[in-house]
Short mmCIF file of C-alpha atoms in Angstrom, two decimals:
data_model
loop_
_atom_site.label_atom_id
_atom_site.label_comp_id
_atom_site.label_asym_id
_atom_site.label_seq_id
_atom_site.Cartn_x
_atom_site.Cartn_y
_atom_site.Cartn_z
CA MET A 1429 87.90 73.24 85.23
CA THR A 1430 89.17 76.68 84.17
CA TRP A 1431 87.25 79.78 82.34
CA PRO A 1432 88.69 82.16 79.76
CA VAL A 1433 90.28 85.39 80.83
CA ALA A 1434 87.36 87.24 78.97
CA ALA A 1435 84.86 85.26 80.52
CA VAL A 1436 85.67 85.28 84.12
CA ARG A 1437 86.03 89.48 83.87
CA ARG A 1438 82.42 89.52 82.37
CA VAL A 1439 80.95 88.26 85.54
CA LEU A 1440 78.34 90.77 86.42
CA PHE A 1441 78.30 92.27 90.00
CA VAL A 1442 74.62 92.90 91.00
CA GLY A 1443 72.03 92.11 94.13
CA VAL A 1444 72.54 91.59 97.45
CA LEU A 1445 76.40 91.10 98.66
CA SER A 1446 77.90 90.50 102.07
CA TRP A 1447 79.94 92.13 104.85
CA PHE A 1448 83.07 90.16 104.12
CA VAL A 1449 82.81 88.04 101.13
CA ALA A 1450 80.07 89.21 99.31
CA ALA A 1451 79.67 88.29 95.24
CA ALA A 1452 76.67 88.71 92.53
CA ALA A 1453 73.56 86.81 92.97
CA PRO A 1454 72.82 85.40 89.71
CA ALA A 1455 69.68 83.15 88.90
CA ASP A 1456 71.26 80.08 89.06
CA PRO A 1457 73.37 80.16 92.40
CA LEU A 1458 76.92 78.75 92.11
CA PRO A 1459 79.24 77.23 94.61
CA ALA A 1460 80.94 80.10 96.22
CA ASN A 1461 84.92 78.37 95.58
CA GLN A 1462 84.04 77.91 91.94
CA PRO A 1463 83.94 80.39 88.68
CA PRO A 1464 80.93 81.15 86.90
CA PRO A 1465 80.85 79.87 83.79
CA PRO A 1466 81.09 81.88 80.40
CA SER A 1467 77.39 83.37 79.25
CA ALA A 1468 76.73 85.22 76.20
CA ALA A 1469 73.68 86.65 78.15
CA THR A 1470 76.00 88.17 80.46
CA PRO A 1471 76.58 91.89 79.82
CA ALA A 1472 80.29 93.38 79.59
CA ILE A 1473 81.51 95.34 82.20
CA PRO A 1474 83.86 98.41 82.01
CA ASP A 1475 87.62 97.39 82.30
CA ALA A 1476 89.86 98.78 84.73
CA ALA A 1477 90.52 102.03 82.10
CA ALA A 1478 86.89 102.51 81.87
CA SER A 1479 85.95 101.83 85.45
CA ASP A 1480 88.87 104.61 86.93
CA PRO A 1481 86.82 106.13 89.77
CA VAL A 1482 89.07 109.41 89.13
CA ALA A 1483 88.03 109.89 85.37
CA LEU A 1484 84.21 108.83 86.37
CA GLY A 1485 84.19 111.85 89.04
CA TRP A 1486 82.60 109.86 91.50
CA MET A 1487 81.92 112.13 94.73
CA VAL A 1488 83.73 115.11 92.93
CA GLY A 1489 82.05 118.70 93.88
CA THR A 1490 80.09 120.10 96.84
CA PRO A 1491 77.91 118.47 96.62
CA PRO A 1492 78.40 115.86 94.03
CA PRO A 1493 76.12 115.75 91.17
CA SER A 1494 73.26 113.31 92.24
CA GLU A 1495 74.22 110.35 89.78
CA LYS A 1496 78.00 110.61 91.19
CA VAL A 1497 77.20 110.26 94.75
CA ILE A 1498 78.10 106.89 96.70
CA ARG A 1499 76.03 106.00 99.72
CA GLN A 1500 75.57 103.28 102.49
CA ALA A 1501 72.49 103.31 103.32
CA ASP A 1502 71.18 102.36 99.36
CA GLY A 1503 73.85 99.87 98.70
CA SER A 1504 75.51 102.10 95.96
CA PHE A 1505 78.91 101.98 97.71
CA TYR A 1506 78.78 97.85 96.95
CA ARG A 1507 78.08 98.68 93.38
CA PHE A 1508 80.42 98.50 90.57
CA PRO A 1509 82.09 100.55 89.23
CA ARG A 1510 81.60 102.43 92.38
CA THR A 1511 83.26 100.12 94.58
CA ARG A 1512 86.35 101.42 92.96
CA TRP A 1513 85.94 104.84 95.04
CA SER A 1514 84.03 103.10 97.93
CA PHE A 1515 86.94 100.26 98.93
CA SER A 1516 89.22 103.61 99.19
CA HIS A 1517 87.02 105.69 101.49
CA TRP A 1518 85.51 103.08 103.48
CA ARG A 1519 85.72 105.39 106.94
CA GLU A 1520 83.71 107.90 105.12
CA LEU A 1521 81.00 105.29 104.63
CA PHE A 1522 81.12 102.91 108.01
CA PRO A 1523 81.57 103.72 111.53
CA THR A 1524 85.07 102.81 112.63
CA VAL A 1525 87.30 102.60 115.59
CA HIS A 1526 90.72 103.78 115.71
CA ILE A 1527 94.19 101.79 115.99
CA SER A 1528 97.21 103.62 116.58
CA ARG A 1529 100.24 103.16 115.05
CA GLY A 1530 102.08 104.57 118.36
CA ASP A 1531 104.90 107.20 118.74
CA GLY A 1532 107.71 104.99 117.82
CA PRO A 1533 109.75 106.00 113.98
CA VAL A 1534 108.49 104.79 110.55
CA ALA A 1535 110.36 101.36 110.29
CA PRO A 1536 111.83 101.94 106.82
CA LEU A 1537 111.16 99.91 103.32
CA PRO A 1538 114.45 101.50 101.42
CA ARG A 1539 113.62 101.61 97.55
CA ALA A 1540 116.18 99.56 95.59
CA ALA A 1541 118.80 101.27 93.96
CA THR A 1542 117.06 100.46 90.61
CA ALA A 1543 113.69 99.47 90.27
CA ALA A 1544 113.03 95.84 88.96
CA ASN A 1545 111.58 96.01 85.61
CA LEU A 1546 108.40 93.86 86.31
CA GLU A 1547 106.09 95.03 83.88
CA SER A 1548 107.15 93.06 81.39
CA ILE A 1549 107.68 90.11 82.81
CA SER A 1550 105.36 87.55 80.94
CA PHE A 1551 103.44 84.48 82.03
CA THR A 1552 100.90 82.04 80.91
CA PRO A 1553 97.51 82.36 83.15
CA GLY A 1554 95.79 79.00 84.31
CA THR A 1555 92.83 79.86 82.47
CA GLY A 1556 95.14 78.59 79.48
CA ASP A 1557 95.04 81.60 77.49
CA ALA A 1558 97.41 83.80 75.63
CA PRO A 1559 100.68 84.97 77.66
CA MET A 1560 100.24 88.36 79.87
CA THR A 1561 102.56 90.55 81.14
CA PHE A 1562 102.52 91.62 84.85
CA ALA A 1563 101.21 95.12 84.02
CA GLN A 1564 98.27 93.49 82.16
CA ALA A 1565 97.37 91.01 85.12
CA LEU A 1566 97.17 94.09 87.51
CA GLN A 1567 94.44 95.77 84.96
CA ALA A 1568 92.90 92.39 84.48
CA VAL A 1569 92.21 92.26 88.42
CA TYR A 1570 91.41 96.35 88.78
CA THR A 1571 94.54 96.66 91.09
CA ASP A 1572 93.84 99.79 93.28
CA GLY A 1573 97.68 99.59 94.68
CA VAL A 1574 100.59 97.03 94.49
CA VAL A 1575 104.04 96.98 96.16
CA VAL A 1576 106.44 94.43 95.68
CA LEU A 1577 109.56 93.68 98.29
CA HIS A 1578 112.77 91.73 97.51
CA ARG A 1579 114.92 91.24 100.80
CA GLY A 1580 112.76 94.40 102.70
CA ARG A 1581 113.49 96.75 99.55
CA ILE A 1582 110.74 98.28 97.36
CA VAL A 1583 111.73 97.04 93.89
CA TYR A 1584 108.19 98.13 92.59
CA GLU A 1585 105.15 100.31 93.97
CA LYS A 1586 102.46 101.57 91.84
CA TYR A 1587 98.59 102.94 92.82
CA PHE A 1588 95.84 103.40 90.30
CA GLY A 1589 92.52 105.01 90.20
CA ALA A 1590 91.29 106.87 94.09
CA LEU A 1591 94.28 105.04 95.85
CA ASP A 1592 97.44 106.69 97.09
CA GLU A 1593 100.03 105.70 99.10
CA THR A 1594 98.62 107.74 102.41
CA ARG A 1595 95.25 106.67 101.94
CA PRO A 1596 93.71 103.59 103.89
CA HIS A 1597 92.17 101.06 101.74
CA ILE A 1598 89.57 98.08 103.03
CA ALA A 1599 91.51 94.76 103.53
CA PHE A 1600 88.74 92.55 103.53
CA SER A 1601 89.67 89.11 104.83
CA VAL A 1602 92.90 89.83 105.14
CA THR A 1603 91.86 91.04 108.14
CA LYS A 1604 91.35 87.29 109.44
CA SER A 1605 95.16 86.76 109.23
CA PHE A 1606 95.64 89.46 111.89
CA PHE A 1607 93.43 87.90 114.37
CA GLY A 1608 94.65 84.64 113.27
CA THR A 1609 97.98 85.54 114.27
CA LEU A 1610 97.33 87.29 117.60
CA ALA A 1611 95.38 84.00 118.88
CA ALA A 1612 98.40 81.61 117.72
CA MET A 1613 100.81 84.06 119.71
CA GLN A 1614 98.44 83.49 122.76
CA VAL A 1615 98.07 79.68 122.06
CA ALA A 1616 101.92 79.83 122.18
CA GLU A 1617 102.04 81.39 125.23
CA GLY A 1618 99.18 79.26 127.29
CA ALA A 1619 96.74 81.97 127.28
CA LEU A 1620 94.74 79.78 124.99
CA ASP A 1621 94.75 76.39 124.96
CA GLU A 1622 94.23 74.80 121.39
CA ASN A 1623 92.44 72.02 122.69
CA ALA A 1624 90.02 73.81 124.63
CA PRO A 1625 86.19 74.07 123.82
CA VAL A 1626 85.26 77.37 122.74
CA SER A 1627 82.76 77.66 125.65
CA ARG A 1628 85.72 77.88 128.66
CA TYR A 1629 86.51 81.39 127.01
CA ILE A 1630 82.97 82.13 125.95
CA PRO A 1631 80.34 80.46 127.85
CA GLU A 1632 77.83 82.95 125.78
CA LEU A 1633 78.46 80.58 123.42
CA ALA A 1634 77.98 77.13 124.89
CA GLN A 1635 74.69 76.40 123.51
CA SER A 1636 75.58 77.59 119.77
CA GLY A 1637 77.45 75.56 117.46
CA PHE A 1638 80.76 77.10 118.27
CA GLY A 1639 80.04 75.62 122.24
CA ASP A 1640 82.27 72.35 121.75
CA ALA A 1641 84.10 73.41 118.76
CA THR A 1642 88.05 73.50 120.04
CA VAL A 1643 90.20 76.70 119.75
CA ARG A 1644 91.86 74.80 116.84
CA GLN A 1645 89.04 74.28 114.94
CA VAL A 1646 87.47 77.43 115.06
CA LEU A 1647 91.15 78.89 113.86
CA ASP A 1648 91.71 76.75 111.19
CA MET A 1649 87.81 76.45 110.23
CA THR A 1650 86.65 73.11 110.16
CA THR A 1651 83.87 73.57 112.61
CA ALA A 1652 80.72 72.21 111.62
CA LEU A 1653 78.05 74.85 111.56
CA ALA A 1654 74.52 75.36 110.04
CA PHE A 1655 75.91 78.73 108.00
CA THR A 1656 75.93 78.57 104.52
CA GLU A 1657 78.77 81.66 102.95
CA ASP A 1658 77.16 81.17 99.59
CA TYR A 1659 77.99 84.34 98.19
CA ALA A 1660 75.56 83.91 95.05
CA ASP A 1661 72.27 82.83 96.84
CA PRO A 1662 70.82 85.84 98.79
CA LYS A 1663 68.57 83.34 100.35
CA SER A 1664 71.60 81.74 102.51
CA SER A 1665 72.66 82.81 106.09
CA PHE A 1666 75.04 84.76 105.07
CA LEU A 1667 72.42 87.79 104.24
CA GLU A 1668 71.31 87.79 107.58
CA TYR A 1669 74.79 88.02 108.68
CA ALA A 1670 75.77 90.79 106.68
CA ARG A 1671 72.91 92.95 108.00
CA ALA A 1672 73.50 91.70 111.70
CA ALA A 1673 77.02 93.31 110.90
CA GLY A 1674 75.82 96.29 109.87
CA MET A 1675 76.57 96.54 106.43
CA PHE A 1676 72.96 96.67 105.01
CA ARG A 1677 69.98 97.94 106.48
CA ARG A 1678 67.35 95.67 108.10
CA PRO A 1679 63.90 96.09 106.32
CA PRO A 1680 61.11 97.41 108.55
CA GLY A 1681 60.04 94.63 110.87
CA THR A 1682 63.04 92.62 110.72
CA THR A 1683 63.81 90.53 113.30
CA GLY A 1684 66.95 88.85 114.60
CA PRO A 1685 70.48 89.58 115.82
CA ASP A 1686 71.55 92.97 115.21
CA ASP A 1687 74.99 92.61 115.94
CA VAL A 1688 78.02 89.57 115.11
CA TYR A 1689 78.33 88.47 118.63
CA THR A 1690 74.51 87.94 119.22
CA PHE A 1691 74.57 86.09 115.95
CA ALA A 1692 77.22 83.98 116.64
CA ARG A 1693 74.97 82.44 119.39
CA THR A 1694 72.38 81.53 117.16
CA ILE A 1695 74.29 79.45 114.46
CA ALA A 1696 73.88 75.88 115.54
CA LYS A 1697 75.81 72.69 114.75
CA ASN A 1698 75.40 70.48 111.99
CA GLY A 1699 77.60 67.65 111.87
CA ALA A 1700 80.77 66.55 113.37
CA HIS A 1701 83.56 69.55 114.15
CA GLY A 1702 87.22 68.98 112.66
CA GLU A 1703 86.77 66.88 109.55
CA ARG A 1704 86.69 69.01 107.08
CA PHE A 1705 87.90 73.19 105.95
CA THR A 1706 84.72 75.37 105.26
CA TYR A 1707 84.84 78.90 104.78
CA ARG A 1708 82.56 80.76 107.04
CA SER A 1709 83.32 83.98 108.55
CA PRO A 1710 81.70 84.17 111.97
CA ASN A 1711 84.48 81.70 112.69
CA THR A 1712 86.72 85.00 112.61
CA ASP A 1713 84.18 86.53 114.85
CA VAL A 1714 84.90 83.93 117.48
CA VAL A 1715 88.67 84.33 117.21
CA GLY A 1716 88.16 87.85 117.38
CA TRP A 1717 86.35 87.24 120.88
CA LEU A 1718 88.76 84.86 121.69
CA VAL A 1719 91.66 86.93 121.65
CA ALA A 1720 90.23 89.37 123.69
CA ARG A 1721 88.89 87.41 126.78
CA ALA A 1722 92.41 85.54 126.33
CA ALA A 1723 94.32 89.04 126.72
CA GLY A 1724 92.14 89.48 129.74
CA ASN A 1725 91.31 93.26 131.35
CA ASN A 1726 88.18 93.65 129.59
CA LYS A 1727 90.73 94.22 126.49
CA ARG A 1728 88.59 94.94 123.17
CA PRO A 1729 90.02 92.87 120.00
CA GLU A 1730 91.34 96.15 118.10
CA ALA A 1731 93.17 97.31 120.97
CA VAL A 1732 95.36 93.83 121.54
CA LEU A 1733 96.09 94.20 117.79
CA GLN A 1734 96.95 97.65 118.35
CA GLU A 1735 99.28 96.99 121.49
CA ARG A 1736 100.41 93.77 120.05
CA LEU A 1737 100.84 94.19 116.21
CA TRP A 1738 100.40 97.44 114.91
CA SER A 1739 101.88 99.79 117.24
CA ARG A 1740 105.19 97.53 117.22
CA LEU A 1741 105.39 97.85 113.46
CA GLY A 1742 106.91 100.82 112.52
CA ALA A 1743 103.80 101.65 110.34
CA GLU A 1744 103.24 104.55 108.34
CA GLY A 1745 99.72 105.73 109.63
CA ASP A 1746 97.31 104.73 111.86
CA ALA A 1747 95.08 101.87 111.14
CA TYR A 1748 91.21 101.53 111.33
CA ILE A 1749 88.53 99.03 111.98
CA SER A 1750 85.02 98.58 111.04
CA VAL A 1751 82.25 98.30 113.96
CA ASP A 1752 78.94 96.40 113.97
CA PRO A 1753 75.92 98.41 115.40
CA ALA A 1754 77.11 97.37 118.85
CA GLY A 1755 80.57 98.94 118.59
CA ASN A 1756 82.23 95.25 118.18
CA ALA A 1757 85.23 95.13 115.82
CA ALA A 1758 84.94 93.51 112.27
CA ALA A 1759 87.67 90.68 112.80
CA ALA A 1760 86.56 89.17 110.02
CA GLY A 1761 87.12 91.66 107.43
CA GLY A 1762 87.11 95.46 108.58
CA LEU A 1763 90.71 96.61 108.74
CA ASN A 1764 91.35 99.87 106.76
CA VAL A 1765 95.17 100.00 106.29
CA ARG A 1766 97.93 101.86 103.76
CA LEU A 1767 99.01 99.84 101.04
CA ARG A 1768 103.09 99.80 102.47
CA ASP A 1769 101.76 98.77 106.51
CA LEU A 1770 100.36 96.22 104.75
CA ALA A 1771 103.46 94.84 103.26
CA ARG A 1772 105.28 95.84 106.61
CA PHE A 1773 102.92 93.12 108.30
CA GLY A 1774 103.94 90.63 105.61
CA GLU A 1775 107.27 90.90 105.90
CA MET A 1776 107.82 90.83 109.25
CA MET A 1777 106.01 87.38 108.87
CA ARG A 1778 108.54 86.61 105.91
CA LEU A 1779 111.27 87.09 108.73
CA GLY A 1780 109.71 85.00 111.32
CA GLY A 1781 107.97 87.58 113.31
CA LYS A 1782 111.10 89.79 113.48
CA PHE A 1783 110.76 93.32 112.57
CA ASN A 1784 111.67 96.89 113.25
CA GLY A 1785 114.46 95.63 115.39
CA GLN A 1786 112.53 93.43 118.03
CA GLN A 1787 110.68 90.19 117.54
CA ILE A 1788 106.86 90.83 117.39
CA VAL A 1789 105.82 87.27 116.89
CA PRO A 1790 107.26 84.43 118.18
CA ALA A 1791 109.46 82.83 115.22
CA ALA A 1792 108.12 79.64 116.39
CA VAL A 1793 104.29 80.66 116.06
CA VAL A 1794 105.18 81.62 112.21
CA GLU A 1795 106.75 78.46 111.56
CA ARG A 1796 104.08 76.63 112.75
CA ILE A 1797 101.66 78.81 110.49
CA ARG A 1798 103.88 77.81 107.72
CA GLN A 1799 103.50 74.33 108.34
CA GLY A 1800 99.88 74.44 107.59
CA ALA A 1801 97.29 72.38 108.50
CA ASN A 1802 95.80 69.02 107.13
CA ARG A 1803 95.60 68.91 103.53
CA GLU A 1804 93.08 66.37 103.36
CA HIS A 1805 90.61 68.87 105.47
CA PHE A 1806 90.98 71.58 103.05
CA ALA A 1807 90.57 69.69 99.53
CA ALA A 1808 87.11 68.75 100.81
CA ALA A 1809 86.22 72.32 100.16
CA ASN A 1810 86.91 71.71 96.40
CA TYR A 1811 89.18 74.99 95.35
CA GLN A 1812 90.11 74.15 92.05
CA THR A 1813 93.09 77.01 92.14
CA MET A 1814 93.95 76.02 95.30
CA GLN A 1815 94.82 72.15 95.28
CA GLY A 1816 97.14 70.93 97.63
CA TRP A 1817 96.80 73.83 99.98
CA SER A 1818 95.40 74.43 103.82
CA TYR A 1819 94.55 76.87 105.97
CA ARG A 1820 96.20 77.40 109.31
CA ASP A 1821 95.49 79.99 111.73
CA GLN A 1822 93.53 82.16 109.51
CA TRP A 1823 96.44 82.10 106.77
CA TRP A 1824 96.29 80.41 103.59
CA ILE A 1825 99.31 77.78 103.37
CA SER A 1826 100.35 76.47 99.59
CA HIS A 1827 102.90 73.59 100.75
CA ASP A 1828 104.60 74.66 97.27
CA ASP A 1829 108.42 74.28 96.57
CA HIS A 1830 108.45 78.22 97.31
CA GLY A 1831 106.85 77.97 100.98
CA VAL A 1832 104.49 80.86 99.78
CA PHE A 1833 101.32 81.99 102.39
CA MET A 1834 98.68 84.26 101.90
CA ALA A 1835 96.78 86.44 103.70
CA ARG A 1836 93.07 87.02 101.01
CA GLY A 1837 90.66 89.31 101.28
CA ILE A 1838 87.26 89.52 98.42
CA HIS A 1839 87.92 91.81 95.14
CA GLY A 1840 91.85 90.68 95.49
CA GLN A 1841 93.34 92.06 98.85
CA ALA A 1842 96.08 90.06 99.56
CA ILE A 1843 99.68 89.78 101.68
CA TYR A 1844 101.48 87.21 99.36
CA VAL A 1845 104.99 85.99 101.13
CA ASP A 1846 107.61 83.92 99.10
CA PRO A 1847 110.33 82.77 101.47
CA LYS A 1848 112.30 81.28 98.90
CA ALA A 1849 112.22 84.13 96.92
CA GLU A 1850 112.51 86.46 99.69
CA MET A 1851 109.80 88.15 98.23
CA VAL A 1852 106.32 89.94 99.42
CA ILE A 1853 103.46 91.34 97.52
CA ALA A 1854 100.92 93.16 98.95
CA ARG A 1855 98.04 94.32 96.97
CA PHE A 1856 94.91 96.26 97.23
CA SER A 1857 91.93 96.10 94.26
CA SER A 1858 88.28 96.49 93.38
CA ALA A 1859 87.56 93.66 91.41
CA PRO A 1860 83.98 93.86 90.24
CA THR A 1861 83.36 90.08 91.69
CA ALA A 1862 84.46 89.24 95.14
CA SER A 1863 85.77 85.15 95.09
CA THR A 1864 89.32 85.38 94.85
CA VAL A 1865 88.98 82.09 92.47
CA THR A 1866 87.83 84.02 89.69
CA PHE A 1867 91.02 85.80 89.07
CA ASP A 1868 93.53 83.09 91.10
CA PRO A 1869 94.64 81.98 87.76
CA ILE A 1870 95.94 85.48 87.03
CA VAL A 1871 97.33 86.38 89.97
CA LEU A 1872 98.97 82.99 91.24
CA PRO A 1873 101.03 82.33 88.22
CA ALA A 1874 101.92 86.43 87.68
CA TYR A 1875 103.18 86.32 91.59
CA ARG A 1876 105.58 83.28 90.82
CA ALA A 1877 106.72 84.58 87.70
CA VAL A 1878 107.80 87.92 89.46
CA ALA A 1879 109.63 85.65 92.28
CA GLU A 1880 111.27 83.65 89.73
CA HIS A 1881 112.37 87.01 87.90
CA LEU A 1882 113.49 88.49 91.29
CA MET A 1883 115.48 85.13 92.08
CA GLU A 1884 117.62 85.22 88.57
CA GLY A 1885 118.65 88.53 89.15
CA ARG A 1886 120.08 87.45 92.48
#
């Protein structure tokens, strides 16, 4: 079932929201993977132009006017349209740790001699609405920045609102694909046994729902856990997780876990592992934990990320990752990077792991990710916009005729890799709704249209 674009764009962004994959909290909670139905009672929200953070003057002045201040403590950082500023200023709101780019030269992303005329490309959105252009699609999903690579060259790049080419932006769950790739590398090297129980590497989780889950089941999110990642229900276990992660302050007298690793120990088993895909962010906290344990020498997850990926990409800038109150890196969604560096990571994956003059990720690892996982397990999640897809090593695999695979994060963060078209699209956004399915009917056909356009120009 699909909904009109106008209805999707009117969704009210309110209420208690999660750390990595939060959304609005309407009176009647909806499944996290379904778009909300149209409702005449749903008030309109400002479009991309009307919510432009520069025009609205958020956080301007010394000090800013009280009505223009954005804070972490009161949750205003996560209320639209303030998010259009805060997603590009995350380090000013939350504690982070540094991920160095290293000392090497920047890996070039040369610009095409003539910029591709992409903005006028027309496509029909999956909503069944009238055709729209790529330029209109960027506005419809509140794009903060987008870069399109074709054969490793920048053919299109544009920034909006508070973002520019030098500023890191929160990547949310795109972060998962970085840590999934690291774990896949360790599996290929034998440092992790994908068929071993998680408790072999993390005995602290032996009595939790993760204890007898295999490394592979955690990587592909086929664990059976008593944890509900329902972004529309403030009574779901996700709110406690968000507090443990440090995104929201714990009310006075609140008990329970105050960091993500302690929280993971409290999650019980619910059913049989390995039977169906269910998207749950705590899986990726465990992936980050596994990556650190497999690396040995008391390594931290972000240190492994720096050594094995970020310092080898030839990135333009350092990266940063949010940490919870105990200083644990937010592997499930805390990475902050520059847009072109996000594109470099995507280009490295498109090229089979080889980039910046070196084989960063083994080609066999990338190929195994691209092959995907069990589609029947994925189908059980009932993602209407992603029928026929699967989830492998924290990547979303399309299984289409272009071999598309993606890293995806709430509010519109994405790396879209199209091997057949030799194209990578990296995008940061601050859409008012969190769930990506609300704008999949726009962006997925838009990306395909861009790919076909570039292929025609070969």
